[in-house]
PDB file of C-alpha atoms in Angstrom:
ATOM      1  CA  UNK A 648      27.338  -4.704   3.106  1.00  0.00           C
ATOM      2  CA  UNK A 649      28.838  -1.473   4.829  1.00  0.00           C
ATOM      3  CA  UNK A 650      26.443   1.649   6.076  1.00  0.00           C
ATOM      4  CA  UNK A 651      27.017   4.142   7.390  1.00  0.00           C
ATOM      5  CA  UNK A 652      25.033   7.568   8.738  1.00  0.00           C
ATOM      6  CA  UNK A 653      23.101   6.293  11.830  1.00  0.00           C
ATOM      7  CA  UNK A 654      19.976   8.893  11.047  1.00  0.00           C
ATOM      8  CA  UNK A 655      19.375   7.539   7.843  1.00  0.00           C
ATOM      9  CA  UNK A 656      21.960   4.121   7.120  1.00  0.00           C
ATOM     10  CA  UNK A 657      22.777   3.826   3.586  1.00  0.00           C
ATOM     11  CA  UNK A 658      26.016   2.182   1.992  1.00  0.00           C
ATOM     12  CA  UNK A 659      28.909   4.104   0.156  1.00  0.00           C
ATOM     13  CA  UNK A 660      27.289   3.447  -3.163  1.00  0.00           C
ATOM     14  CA  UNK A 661      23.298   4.783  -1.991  1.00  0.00           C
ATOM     15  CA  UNK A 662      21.567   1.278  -1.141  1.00  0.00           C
ATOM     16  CA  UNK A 663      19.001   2.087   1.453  1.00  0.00           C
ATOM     17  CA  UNK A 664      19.326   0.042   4.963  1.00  0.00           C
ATOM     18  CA  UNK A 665      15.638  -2.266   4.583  1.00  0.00           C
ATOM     19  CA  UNK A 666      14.843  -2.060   1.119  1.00  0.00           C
ATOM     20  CA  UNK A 667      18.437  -1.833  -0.858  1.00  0.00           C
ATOM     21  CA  UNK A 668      17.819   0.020  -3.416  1.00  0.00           C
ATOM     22  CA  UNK A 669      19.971   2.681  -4.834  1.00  0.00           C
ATOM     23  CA  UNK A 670      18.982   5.309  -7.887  1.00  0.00           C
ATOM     24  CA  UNK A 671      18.332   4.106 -10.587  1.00  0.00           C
ATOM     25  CA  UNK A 672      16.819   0.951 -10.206  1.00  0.00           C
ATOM     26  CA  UNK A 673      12.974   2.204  -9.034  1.00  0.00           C
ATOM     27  CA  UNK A 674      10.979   3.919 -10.844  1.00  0.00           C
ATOM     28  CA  UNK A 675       8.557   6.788 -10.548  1.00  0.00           C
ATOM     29  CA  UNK A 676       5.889   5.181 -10.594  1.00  0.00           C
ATOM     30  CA  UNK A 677       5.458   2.088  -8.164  1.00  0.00           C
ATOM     31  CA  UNK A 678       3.161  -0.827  -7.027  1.00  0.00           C
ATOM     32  CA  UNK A 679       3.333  -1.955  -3.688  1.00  0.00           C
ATOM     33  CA  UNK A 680       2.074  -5.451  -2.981  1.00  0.00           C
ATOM     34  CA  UNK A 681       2.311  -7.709   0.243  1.00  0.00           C
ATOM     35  CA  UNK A 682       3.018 -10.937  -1.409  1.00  0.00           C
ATOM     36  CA  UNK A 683       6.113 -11.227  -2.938  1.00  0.00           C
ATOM     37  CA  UNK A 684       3.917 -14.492  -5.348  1.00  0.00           C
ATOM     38  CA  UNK A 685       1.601 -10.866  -6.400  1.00  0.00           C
ATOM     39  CA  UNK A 686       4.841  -8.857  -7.628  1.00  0.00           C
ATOM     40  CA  UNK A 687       6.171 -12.157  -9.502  1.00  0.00           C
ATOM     41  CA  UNK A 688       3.437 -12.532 -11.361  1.00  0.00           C
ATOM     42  CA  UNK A 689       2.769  -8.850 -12.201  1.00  0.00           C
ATOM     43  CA  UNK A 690       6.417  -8.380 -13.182  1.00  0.00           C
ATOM     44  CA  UNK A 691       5.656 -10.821 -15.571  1.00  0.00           C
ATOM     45  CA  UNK A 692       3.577  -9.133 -17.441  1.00  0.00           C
ATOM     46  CA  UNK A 693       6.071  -5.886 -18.054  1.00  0.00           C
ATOM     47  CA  UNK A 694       8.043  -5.512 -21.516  1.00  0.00           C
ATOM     48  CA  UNK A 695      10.113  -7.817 -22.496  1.00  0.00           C
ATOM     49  CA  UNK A 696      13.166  -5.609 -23.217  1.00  0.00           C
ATOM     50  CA  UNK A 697      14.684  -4.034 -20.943  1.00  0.00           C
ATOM     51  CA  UNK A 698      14.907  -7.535 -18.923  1.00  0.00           C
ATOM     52  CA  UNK A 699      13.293  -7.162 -15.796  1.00  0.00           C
ATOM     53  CA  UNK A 700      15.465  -5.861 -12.311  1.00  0.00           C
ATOM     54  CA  UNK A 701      14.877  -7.989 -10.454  1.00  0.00           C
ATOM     55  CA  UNK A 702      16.369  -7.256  -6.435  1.00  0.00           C
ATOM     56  CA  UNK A 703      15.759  -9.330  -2.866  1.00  0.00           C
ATOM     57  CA  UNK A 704      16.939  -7.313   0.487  1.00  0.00           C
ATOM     58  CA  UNK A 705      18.282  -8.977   3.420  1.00  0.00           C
ATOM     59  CA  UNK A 706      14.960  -7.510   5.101  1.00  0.00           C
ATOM     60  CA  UNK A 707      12.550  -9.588   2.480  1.00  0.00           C
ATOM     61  CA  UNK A 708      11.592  -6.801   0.287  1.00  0.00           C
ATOM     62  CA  UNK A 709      11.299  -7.874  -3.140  1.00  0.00           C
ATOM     63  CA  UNK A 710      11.836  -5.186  -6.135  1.00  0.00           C
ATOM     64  CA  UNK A 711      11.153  -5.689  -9.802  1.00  0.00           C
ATOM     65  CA  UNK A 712      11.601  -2.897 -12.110  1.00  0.00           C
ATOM     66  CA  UNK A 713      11.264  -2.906 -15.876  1.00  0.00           C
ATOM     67  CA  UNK A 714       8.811  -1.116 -18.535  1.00  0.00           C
ATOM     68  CA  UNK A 715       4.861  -1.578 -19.064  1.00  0.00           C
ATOM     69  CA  UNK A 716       4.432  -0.568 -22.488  1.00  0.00           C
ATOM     70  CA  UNK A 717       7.177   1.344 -22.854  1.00  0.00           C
ATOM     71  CA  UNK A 718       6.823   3.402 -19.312  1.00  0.00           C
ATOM     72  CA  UNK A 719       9.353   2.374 -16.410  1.00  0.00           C
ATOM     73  CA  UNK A 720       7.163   0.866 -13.626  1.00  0.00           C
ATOM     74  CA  UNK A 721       8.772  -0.770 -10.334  1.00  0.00           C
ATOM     75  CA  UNK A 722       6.864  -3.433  -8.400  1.00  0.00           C
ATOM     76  CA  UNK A 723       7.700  -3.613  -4.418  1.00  0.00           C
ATOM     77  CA  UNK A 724       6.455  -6.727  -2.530  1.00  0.00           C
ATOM     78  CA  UNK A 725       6.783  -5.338   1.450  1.00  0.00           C
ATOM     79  CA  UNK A 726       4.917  -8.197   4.039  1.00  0.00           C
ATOM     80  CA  UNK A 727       2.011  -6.557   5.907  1.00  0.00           C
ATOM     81  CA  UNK A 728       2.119  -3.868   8.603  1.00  0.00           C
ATOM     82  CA  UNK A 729       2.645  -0.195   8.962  1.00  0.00           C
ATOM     83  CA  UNK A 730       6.023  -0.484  10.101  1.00  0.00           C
ATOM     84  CA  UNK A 731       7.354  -2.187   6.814  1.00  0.00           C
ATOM     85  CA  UNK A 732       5.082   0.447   4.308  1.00  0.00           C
ATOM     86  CA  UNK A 733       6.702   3.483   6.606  1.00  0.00           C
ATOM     87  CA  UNK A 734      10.004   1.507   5.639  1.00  0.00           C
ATOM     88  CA  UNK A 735       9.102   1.241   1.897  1.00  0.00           C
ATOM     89  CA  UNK A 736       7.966   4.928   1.467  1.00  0.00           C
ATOM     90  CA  UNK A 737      10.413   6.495   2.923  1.00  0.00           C
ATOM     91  CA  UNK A 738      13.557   4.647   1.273  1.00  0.00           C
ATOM     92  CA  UNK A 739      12.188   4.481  -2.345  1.00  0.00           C
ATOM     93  CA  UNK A 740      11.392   8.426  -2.488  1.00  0.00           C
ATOM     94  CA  UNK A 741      14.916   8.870  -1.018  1.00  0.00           C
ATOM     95  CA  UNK A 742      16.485   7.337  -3.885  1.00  0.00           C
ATOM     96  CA  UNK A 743      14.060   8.336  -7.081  1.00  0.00           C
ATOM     97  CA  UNK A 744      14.349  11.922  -8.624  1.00  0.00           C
ATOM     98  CA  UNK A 745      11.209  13.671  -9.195  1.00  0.00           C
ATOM     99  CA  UNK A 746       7.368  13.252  -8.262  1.00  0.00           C
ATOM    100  CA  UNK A 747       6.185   9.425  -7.651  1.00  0.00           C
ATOM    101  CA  UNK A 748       2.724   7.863  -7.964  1.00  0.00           C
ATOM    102  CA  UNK A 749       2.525   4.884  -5.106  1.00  0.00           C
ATOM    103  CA  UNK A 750      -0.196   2.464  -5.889  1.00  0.00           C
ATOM    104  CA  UNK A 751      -0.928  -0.350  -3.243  1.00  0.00           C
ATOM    105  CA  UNK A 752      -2.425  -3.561  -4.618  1.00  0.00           C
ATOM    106  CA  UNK A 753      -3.981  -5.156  -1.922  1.00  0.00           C
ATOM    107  CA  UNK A 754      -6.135  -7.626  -0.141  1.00  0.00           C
ATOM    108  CA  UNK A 755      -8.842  -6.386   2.483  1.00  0.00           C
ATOM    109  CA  UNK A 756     -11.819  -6.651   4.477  1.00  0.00           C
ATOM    110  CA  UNK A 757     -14.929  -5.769   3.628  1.00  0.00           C
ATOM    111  CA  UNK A 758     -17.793  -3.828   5.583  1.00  0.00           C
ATOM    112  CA  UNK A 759     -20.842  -3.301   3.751  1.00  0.00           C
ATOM    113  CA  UNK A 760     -21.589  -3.892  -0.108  1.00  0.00           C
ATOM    114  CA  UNK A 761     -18.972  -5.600  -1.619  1.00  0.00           C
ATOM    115  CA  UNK A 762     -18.337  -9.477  -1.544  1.00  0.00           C
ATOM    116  CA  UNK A 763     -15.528 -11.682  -1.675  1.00  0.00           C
ATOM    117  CA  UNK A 764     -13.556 -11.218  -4.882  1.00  0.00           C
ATOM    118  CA  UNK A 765     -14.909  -7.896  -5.585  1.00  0.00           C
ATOM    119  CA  UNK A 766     -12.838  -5.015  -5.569  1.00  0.00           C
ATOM    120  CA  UNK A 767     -12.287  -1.633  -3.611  1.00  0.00           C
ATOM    121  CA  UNK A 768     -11.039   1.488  -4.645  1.00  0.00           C
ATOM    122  CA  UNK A 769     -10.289   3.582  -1.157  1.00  0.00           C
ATOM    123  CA  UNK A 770     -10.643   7.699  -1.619  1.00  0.00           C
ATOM    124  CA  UNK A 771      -9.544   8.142   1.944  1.00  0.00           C
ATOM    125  CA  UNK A 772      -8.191   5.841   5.002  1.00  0.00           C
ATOM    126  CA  UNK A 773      -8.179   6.469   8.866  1.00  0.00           C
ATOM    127  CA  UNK A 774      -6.072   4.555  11.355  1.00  0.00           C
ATOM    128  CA  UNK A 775      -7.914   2.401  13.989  1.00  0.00           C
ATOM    129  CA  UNK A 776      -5.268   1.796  16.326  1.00  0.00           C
ATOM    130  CA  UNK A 777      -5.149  -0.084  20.040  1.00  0.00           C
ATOM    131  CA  UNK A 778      -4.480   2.549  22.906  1.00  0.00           C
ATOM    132  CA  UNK A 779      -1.744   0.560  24.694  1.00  0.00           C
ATOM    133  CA  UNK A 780      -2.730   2.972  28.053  1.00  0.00           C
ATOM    134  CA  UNK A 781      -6.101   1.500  28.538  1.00  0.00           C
ATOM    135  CA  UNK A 782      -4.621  -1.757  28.818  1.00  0.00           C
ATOM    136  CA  UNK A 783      -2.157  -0.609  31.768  1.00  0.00           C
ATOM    137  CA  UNK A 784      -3.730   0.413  35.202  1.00  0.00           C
ATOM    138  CA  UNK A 785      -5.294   4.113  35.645  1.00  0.00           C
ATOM    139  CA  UNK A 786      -6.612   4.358  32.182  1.00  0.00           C
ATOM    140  CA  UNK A 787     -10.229   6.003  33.129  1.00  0.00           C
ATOM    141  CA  UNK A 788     -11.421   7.915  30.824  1.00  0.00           C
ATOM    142  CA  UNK A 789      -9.636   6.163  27.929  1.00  0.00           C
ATOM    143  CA  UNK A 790     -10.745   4.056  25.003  1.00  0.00           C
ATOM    144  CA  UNK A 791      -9.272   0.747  23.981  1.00  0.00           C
ATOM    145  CA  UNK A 792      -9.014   1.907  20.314  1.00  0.00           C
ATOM    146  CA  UNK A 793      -7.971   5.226  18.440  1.00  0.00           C
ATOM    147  CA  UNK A 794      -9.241   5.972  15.320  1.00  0.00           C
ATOM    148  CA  UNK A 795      -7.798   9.333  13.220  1.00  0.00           C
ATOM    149  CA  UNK A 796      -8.956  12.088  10.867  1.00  0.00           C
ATOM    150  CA  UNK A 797      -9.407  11.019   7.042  1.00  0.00           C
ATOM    151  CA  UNK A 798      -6.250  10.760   5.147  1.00  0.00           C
ATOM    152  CA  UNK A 799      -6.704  11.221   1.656  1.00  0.00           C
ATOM    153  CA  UNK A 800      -6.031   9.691  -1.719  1.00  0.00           C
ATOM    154  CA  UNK A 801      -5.170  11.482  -4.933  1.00  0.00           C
ATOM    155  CA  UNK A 802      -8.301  12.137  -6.821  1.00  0.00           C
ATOM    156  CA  UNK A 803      -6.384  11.542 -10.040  1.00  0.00           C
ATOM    157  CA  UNK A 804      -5.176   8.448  -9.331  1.00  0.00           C
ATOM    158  CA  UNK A 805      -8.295   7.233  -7.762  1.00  0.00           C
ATOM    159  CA  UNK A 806     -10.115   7.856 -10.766  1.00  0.00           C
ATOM    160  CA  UNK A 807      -7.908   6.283 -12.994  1.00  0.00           C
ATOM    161  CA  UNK A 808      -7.587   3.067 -10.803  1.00  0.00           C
ATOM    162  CA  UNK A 809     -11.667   2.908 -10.548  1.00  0.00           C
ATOM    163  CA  UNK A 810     -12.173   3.486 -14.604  1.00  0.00           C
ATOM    164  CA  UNK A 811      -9.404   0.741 -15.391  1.00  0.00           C
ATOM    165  CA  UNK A 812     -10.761  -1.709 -13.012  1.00  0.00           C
ATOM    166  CA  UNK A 813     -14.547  -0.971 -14.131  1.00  0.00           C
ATOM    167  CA  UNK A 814     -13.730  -1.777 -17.680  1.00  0.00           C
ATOM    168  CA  UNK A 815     -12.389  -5.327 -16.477  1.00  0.00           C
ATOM    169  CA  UNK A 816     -14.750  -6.154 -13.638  1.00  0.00           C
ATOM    170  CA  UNK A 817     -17.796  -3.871 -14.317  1.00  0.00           C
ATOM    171  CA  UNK A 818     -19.310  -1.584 -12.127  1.00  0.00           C
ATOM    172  CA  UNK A 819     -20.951  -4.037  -9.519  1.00  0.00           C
ATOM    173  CA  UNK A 820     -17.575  -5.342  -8.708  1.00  0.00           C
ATOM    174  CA  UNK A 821     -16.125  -2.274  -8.374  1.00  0.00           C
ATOM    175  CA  UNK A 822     -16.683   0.005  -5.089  1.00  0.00           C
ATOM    176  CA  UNK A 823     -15.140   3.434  -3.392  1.00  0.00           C
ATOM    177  CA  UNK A 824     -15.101   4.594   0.024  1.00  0.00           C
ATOM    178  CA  UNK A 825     -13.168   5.311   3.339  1.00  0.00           C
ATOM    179  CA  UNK A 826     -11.241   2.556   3.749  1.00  0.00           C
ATOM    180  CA  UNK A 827     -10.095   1.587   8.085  1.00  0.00           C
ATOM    181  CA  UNK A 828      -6.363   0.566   8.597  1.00  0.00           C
ATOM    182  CA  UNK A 829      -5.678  -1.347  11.380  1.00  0.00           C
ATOM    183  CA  UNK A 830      -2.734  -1.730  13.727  1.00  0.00           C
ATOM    184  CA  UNK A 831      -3.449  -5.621  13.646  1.00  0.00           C
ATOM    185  CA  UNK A 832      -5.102  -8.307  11.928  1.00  0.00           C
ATOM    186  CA  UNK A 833      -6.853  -9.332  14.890  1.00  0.00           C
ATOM    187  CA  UNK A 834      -8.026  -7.118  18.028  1.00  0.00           C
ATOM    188  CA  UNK A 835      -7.955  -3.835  16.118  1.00  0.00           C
ATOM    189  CA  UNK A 836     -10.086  -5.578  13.360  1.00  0.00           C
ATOM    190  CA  UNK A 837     -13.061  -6.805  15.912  1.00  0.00           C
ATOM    191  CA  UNK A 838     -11.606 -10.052  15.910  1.00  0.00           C
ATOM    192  CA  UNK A 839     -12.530 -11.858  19.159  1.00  0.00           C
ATOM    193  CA  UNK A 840      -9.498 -14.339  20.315  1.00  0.00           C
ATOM    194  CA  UNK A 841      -9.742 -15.368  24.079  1.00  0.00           C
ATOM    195  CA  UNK A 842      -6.301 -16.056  24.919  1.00  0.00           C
ATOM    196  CA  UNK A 843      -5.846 -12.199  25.045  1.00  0.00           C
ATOM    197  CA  UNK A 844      -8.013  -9.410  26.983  1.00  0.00           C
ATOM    198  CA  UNK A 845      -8.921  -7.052  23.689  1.00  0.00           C
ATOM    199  CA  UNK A 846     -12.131  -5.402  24.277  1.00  0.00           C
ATOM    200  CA  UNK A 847     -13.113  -5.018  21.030  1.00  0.00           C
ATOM    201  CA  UNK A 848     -16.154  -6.758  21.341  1.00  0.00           C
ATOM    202  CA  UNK A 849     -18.174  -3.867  20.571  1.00  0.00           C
ATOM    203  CA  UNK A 850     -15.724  -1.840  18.070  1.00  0.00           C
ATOM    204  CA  UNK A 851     -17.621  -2.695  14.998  1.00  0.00           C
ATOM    205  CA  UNK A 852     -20.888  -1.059  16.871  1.00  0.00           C
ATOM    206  CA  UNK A 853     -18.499   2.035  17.536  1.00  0.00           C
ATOM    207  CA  UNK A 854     -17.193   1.615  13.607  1.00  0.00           C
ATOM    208  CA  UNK A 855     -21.382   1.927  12.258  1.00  0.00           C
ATOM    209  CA  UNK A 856     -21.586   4.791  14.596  1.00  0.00           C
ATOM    210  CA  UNK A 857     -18.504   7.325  13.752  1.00  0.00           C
ATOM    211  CA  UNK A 858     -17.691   5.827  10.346  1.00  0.00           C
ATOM    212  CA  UNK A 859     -20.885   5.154   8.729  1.00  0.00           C
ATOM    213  CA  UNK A 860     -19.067   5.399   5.160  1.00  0.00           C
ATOM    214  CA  UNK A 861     -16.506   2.193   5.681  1.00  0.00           C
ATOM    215  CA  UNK A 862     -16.638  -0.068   3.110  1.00  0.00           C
ATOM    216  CA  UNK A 863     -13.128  -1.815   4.033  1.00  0.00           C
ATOM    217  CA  UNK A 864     -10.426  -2.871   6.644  1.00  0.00           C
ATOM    218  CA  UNK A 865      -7.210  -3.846   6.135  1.00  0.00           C
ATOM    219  CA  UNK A 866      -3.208  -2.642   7.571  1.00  0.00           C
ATOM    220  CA  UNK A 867      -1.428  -0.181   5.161  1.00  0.00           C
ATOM    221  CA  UNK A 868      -3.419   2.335   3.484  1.00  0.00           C
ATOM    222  CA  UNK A 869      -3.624   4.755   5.941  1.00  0.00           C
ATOM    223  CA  UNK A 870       0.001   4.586   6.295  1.00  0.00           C
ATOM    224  CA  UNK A 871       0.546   4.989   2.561  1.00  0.00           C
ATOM    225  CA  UNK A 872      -2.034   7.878   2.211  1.00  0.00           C
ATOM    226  CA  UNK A 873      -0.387   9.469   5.727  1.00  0.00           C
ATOM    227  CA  UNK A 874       3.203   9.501   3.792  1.00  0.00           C
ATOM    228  CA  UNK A 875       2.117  10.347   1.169  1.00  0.00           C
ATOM    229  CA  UNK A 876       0.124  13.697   1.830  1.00  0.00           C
ATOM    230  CA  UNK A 877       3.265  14.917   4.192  1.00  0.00           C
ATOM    231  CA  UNK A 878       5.954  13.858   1.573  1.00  0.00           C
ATOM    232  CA  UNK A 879       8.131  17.444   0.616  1.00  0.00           C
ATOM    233  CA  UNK A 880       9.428  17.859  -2.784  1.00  0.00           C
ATOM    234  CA  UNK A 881      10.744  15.629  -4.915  1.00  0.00           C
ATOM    235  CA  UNK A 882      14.940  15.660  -4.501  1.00  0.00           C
ATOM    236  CA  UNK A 883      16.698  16.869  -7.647  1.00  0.00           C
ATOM    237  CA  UNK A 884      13.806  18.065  -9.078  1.00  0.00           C
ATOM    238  CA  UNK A 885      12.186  21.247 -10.115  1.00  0.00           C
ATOM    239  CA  UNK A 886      11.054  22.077  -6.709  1.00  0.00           C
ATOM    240  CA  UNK A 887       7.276  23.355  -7.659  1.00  0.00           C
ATOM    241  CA  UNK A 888       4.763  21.542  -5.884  1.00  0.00           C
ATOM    242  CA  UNK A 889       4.109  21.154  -1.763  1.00  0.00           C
ATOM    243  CA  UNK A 890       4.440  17.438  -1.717  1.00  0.00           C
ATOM    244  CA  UNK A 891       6.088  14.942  -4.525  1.00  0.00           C
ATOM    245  CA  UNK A 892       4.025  11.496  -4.212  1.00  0.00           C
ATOM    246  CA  UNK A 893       0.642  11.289  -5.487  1.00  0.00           C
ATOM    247  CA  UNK A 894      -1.061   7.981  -4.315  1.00  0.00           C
ATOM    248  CA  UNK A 895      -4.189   5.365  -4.087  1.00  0.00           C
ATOM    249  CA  UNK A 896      -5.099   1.729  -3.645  1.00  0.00           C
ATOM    250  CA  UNK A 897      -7.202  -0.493  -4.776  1.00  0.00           C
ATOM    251  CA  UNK A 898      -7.626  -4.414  -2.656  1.00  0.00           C
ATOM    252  CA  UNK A 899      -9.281  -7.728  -3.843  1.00  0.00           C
ATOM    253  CA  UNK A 900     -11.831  -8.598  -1.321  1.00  0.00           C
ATOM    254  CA  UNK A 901     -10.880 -11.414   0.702  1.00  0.00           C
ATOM    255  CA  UNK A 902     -12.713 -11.775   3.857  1.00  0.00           C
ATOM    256  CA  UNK A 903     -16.664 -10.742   3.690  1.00  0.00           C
ATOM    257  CA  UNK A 904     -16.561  -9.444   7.778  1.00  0.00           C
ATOM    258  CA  UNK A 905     -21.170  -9.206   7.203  1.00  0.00           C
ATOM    259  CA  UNK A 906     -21.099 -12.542   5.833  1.00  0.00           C
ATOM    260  CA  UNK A 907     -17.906 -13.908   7.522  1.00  0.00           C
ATOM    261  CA  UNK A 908     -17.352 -15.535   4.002  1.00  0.00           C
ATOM    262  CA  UNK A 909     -13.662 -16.004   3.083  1.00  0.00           C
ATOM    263  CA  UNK A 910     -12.434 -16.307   0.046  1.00  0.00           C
ATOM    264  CA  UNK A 911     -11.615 -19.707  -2.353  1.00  0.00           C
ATOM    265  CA  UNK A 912      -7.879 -19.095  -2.889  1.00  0.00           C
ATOM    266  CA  UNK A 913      -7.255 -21.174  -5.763  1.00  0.00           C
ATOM    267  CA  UNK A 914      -9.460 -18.213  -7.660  1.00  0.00           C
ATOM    268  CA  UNK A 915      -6.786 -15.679  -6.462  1.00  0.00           C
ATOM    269  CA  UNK A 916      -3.766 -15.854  -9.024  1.00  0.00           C
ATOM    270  CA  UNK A 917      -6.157 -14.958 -11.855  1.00  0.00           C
ATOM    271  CA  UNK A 918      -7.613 -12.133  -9.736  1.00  0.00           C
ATOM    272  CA  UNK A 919      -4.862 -10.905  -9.273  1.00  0.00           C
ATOM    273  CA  UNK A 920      -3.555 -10.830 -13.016  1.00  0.00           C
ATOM    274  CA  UNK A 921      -6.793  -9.412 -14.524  1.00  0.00           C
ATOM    275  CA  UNK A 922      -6.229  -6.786 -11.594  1.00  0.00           C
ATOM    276  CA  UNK A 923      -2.909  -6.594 -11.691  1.00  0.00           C
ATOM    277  CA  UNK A 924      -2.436  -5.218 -15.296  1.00  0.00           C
ATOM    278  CA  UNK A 925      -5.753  -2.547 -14.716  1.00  0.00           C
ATOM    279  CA  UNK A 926      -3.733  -1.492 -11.852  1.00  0.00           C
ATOM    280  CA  UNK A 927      -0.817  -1.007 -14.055  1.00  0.00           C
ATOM    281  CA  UNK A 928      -2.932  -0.123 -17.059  1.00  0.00           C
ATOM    282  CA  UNK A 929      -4.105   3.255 -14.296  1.00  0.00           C
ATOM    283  CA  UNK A 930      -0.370   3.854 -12.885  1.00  0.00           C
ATOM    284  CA  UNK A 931       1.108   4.172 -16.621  1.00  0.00           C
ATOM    285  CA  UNK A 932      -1.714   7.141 -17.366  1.00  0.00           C
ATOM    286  CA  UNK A 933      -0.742   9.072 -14.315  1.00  0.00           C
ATOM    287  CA  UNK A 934       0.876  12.448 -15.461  1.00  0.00           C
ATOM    288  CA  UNK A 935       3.475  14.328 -13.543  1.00  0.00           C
ATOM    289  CA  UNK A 936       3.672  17.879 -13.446  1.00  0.00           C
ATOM    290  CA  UNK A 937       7.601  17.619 -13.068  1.00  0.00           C
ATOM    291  CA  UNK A 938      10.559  15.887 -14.657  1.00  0.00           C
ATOM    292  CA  UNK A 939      11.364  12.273 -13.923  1.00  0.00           C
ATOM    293  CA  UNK A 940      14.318  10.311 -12.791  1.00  0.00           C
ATOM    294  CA  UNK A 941      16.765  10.021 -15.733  1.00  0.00           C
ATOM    295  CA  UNK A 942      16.728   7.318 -17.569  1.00  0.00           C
ATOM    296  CA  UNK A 943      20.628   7.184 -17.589  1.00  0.00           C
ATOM    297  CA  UNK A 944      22.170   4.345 -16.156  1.00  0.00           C
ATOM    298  CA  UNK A 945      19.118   2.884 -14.707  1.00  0.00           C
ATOM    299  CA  UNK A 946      18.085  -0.487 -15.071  1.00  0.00           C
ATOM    300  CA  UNK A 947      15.211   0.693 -17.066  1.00  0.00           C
ATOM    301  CA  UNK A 948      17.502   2.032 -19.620  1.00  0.00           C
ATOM    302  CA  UNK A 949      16.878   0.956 -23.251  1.00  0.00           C
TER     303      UNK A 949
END
């Protein structure tokens, strides 16, 4: 595979450089999972005609597109990390006419309130993030960790992820909030290892203090929401609106960080079908203002 265009590599016929897709086979509207085992099961529960597209880049990302009664939906397993969701978000909208609705379907932390297996349904994210400086000498006056403004979700899509997800869990299972997205699993998620000089020992005390409304941590929404809210409008399209992706998340609770209960993972392939087809049940109501990518010659095509 040939690319070309060093600023943004793509080959002759439009496949992006990480991803590899090309227009026409994503959708508008799109799931983003970290487990490629979460897509495969969720794609399995689209239409059966068209067959599902089903795509594996020579970076890992997994791709299957098809229809969920009768609307074209395109599932997107990525790994974990900001990197790889800056990768995702950026090559899918460069290849998809018209507004997009990004849903991640996650796994996460939790802070306060919910338990393991419960779910969370994040109206805004900030980035907690390790300040390499104070690590390296001179670094008075410095923190260990940054932490951002609020980035937010779409309203609209957050409301339609927490009323699906109520009617199938109920409302004790179901919980909203500012959601924390770390840089890493462990130090900039108060995880004490030894072999490494972190000084997070006290960063949940400093979490209770400036965010007193975290319910959850985990490593991409912020990312997502970030993207998302500086995103231009949509190529090809009627250009009528500021920015072209609308966007939310909702994650299965895995790890209990009050409790330090993790969760029984034999229970979490049913999770995630009974979540996975609310989340899809909330990304096939979402209504664009604008025009979407033309059916014609996709892979969604009937």
């Amino acid at each position: 595979m040939v690319f070309s265009n060093a600023n943004f590599p793509m080959t002759s016929d439009g496949r992006t450089y990480h991803v590899e897709l090309k227009r026409g086979e994503c959708a508008n509207r799109v799931i983003t999972v970290g487990d490629h085992a979460r897509a495969k099961r969720m794609a399995k529960l689209f239409d059966p005609v068209p067959p599902v597209f089903e795509y594996t880049s020579h970076r890992n990302f997994y791709t299957a597109t098809g229809r969920y009664k009768g609307v074209p939906v395109t599932v997107i397993a990525i790994g974990m990390g900001n990197a790889l969701v800056d990768f995702f978000v950026r090559e899918v909208r460069a290849v998809v006419d018209g507004p997009m609705c990004m849903i991640r379907f996650g796994s996460c932390g939790s802070l306060k309130g919910a338990h393991v297996g419960n779910f969370i349904v994040p109206d805004s994210a900030v980035g907690i993030f390790r300040n390499y400086d104070y690590f390296l000498p001179d670094n008075e006056g410095l923190l260990p960790y940054m932490i951002t403004k609020p980035a937010p979700a779409d309203s609209d899509v957050v409301a339609l992820l927490e009323n699906e997800l109520t009617t199938v869990f109920g409302e004790e299972k179901v919980h909203k909030g500012l959601n924390i997205n770390a840089d890493s699993f462990y130090s900039s998620q108060g995880r004490i290892d030894e072999n490494f000089v972190d000084h997070n020992e006290d960063l949940f005390d400093r979490i209770d203090k400036e965010l007193p409304n975290a319910v959850s941590l985990e490593m991409e929404n912020f990312i997502l929401y970030h993207l998302a809210n500086c995103s231009t409008t949509a190529p090809l399209a009627q250009k009528t609106a500021k920015k072209s992706i609308s966007v939310g998340s909702t994650m299965m609770v895995f790890a209990d960080r009050a409790s330090n209960e993790f969760i029984d993972h034999s229970i979490v392939p049913a999770l995630e079908m009974k979540g996975g087809r609310a989340v899809l049940e909330a990304i096939v109501k979402w209504q664009p203002h604008e025009d979407l990518h033309s059916d014609v010659g996709s892979v969604w095509e009937l």
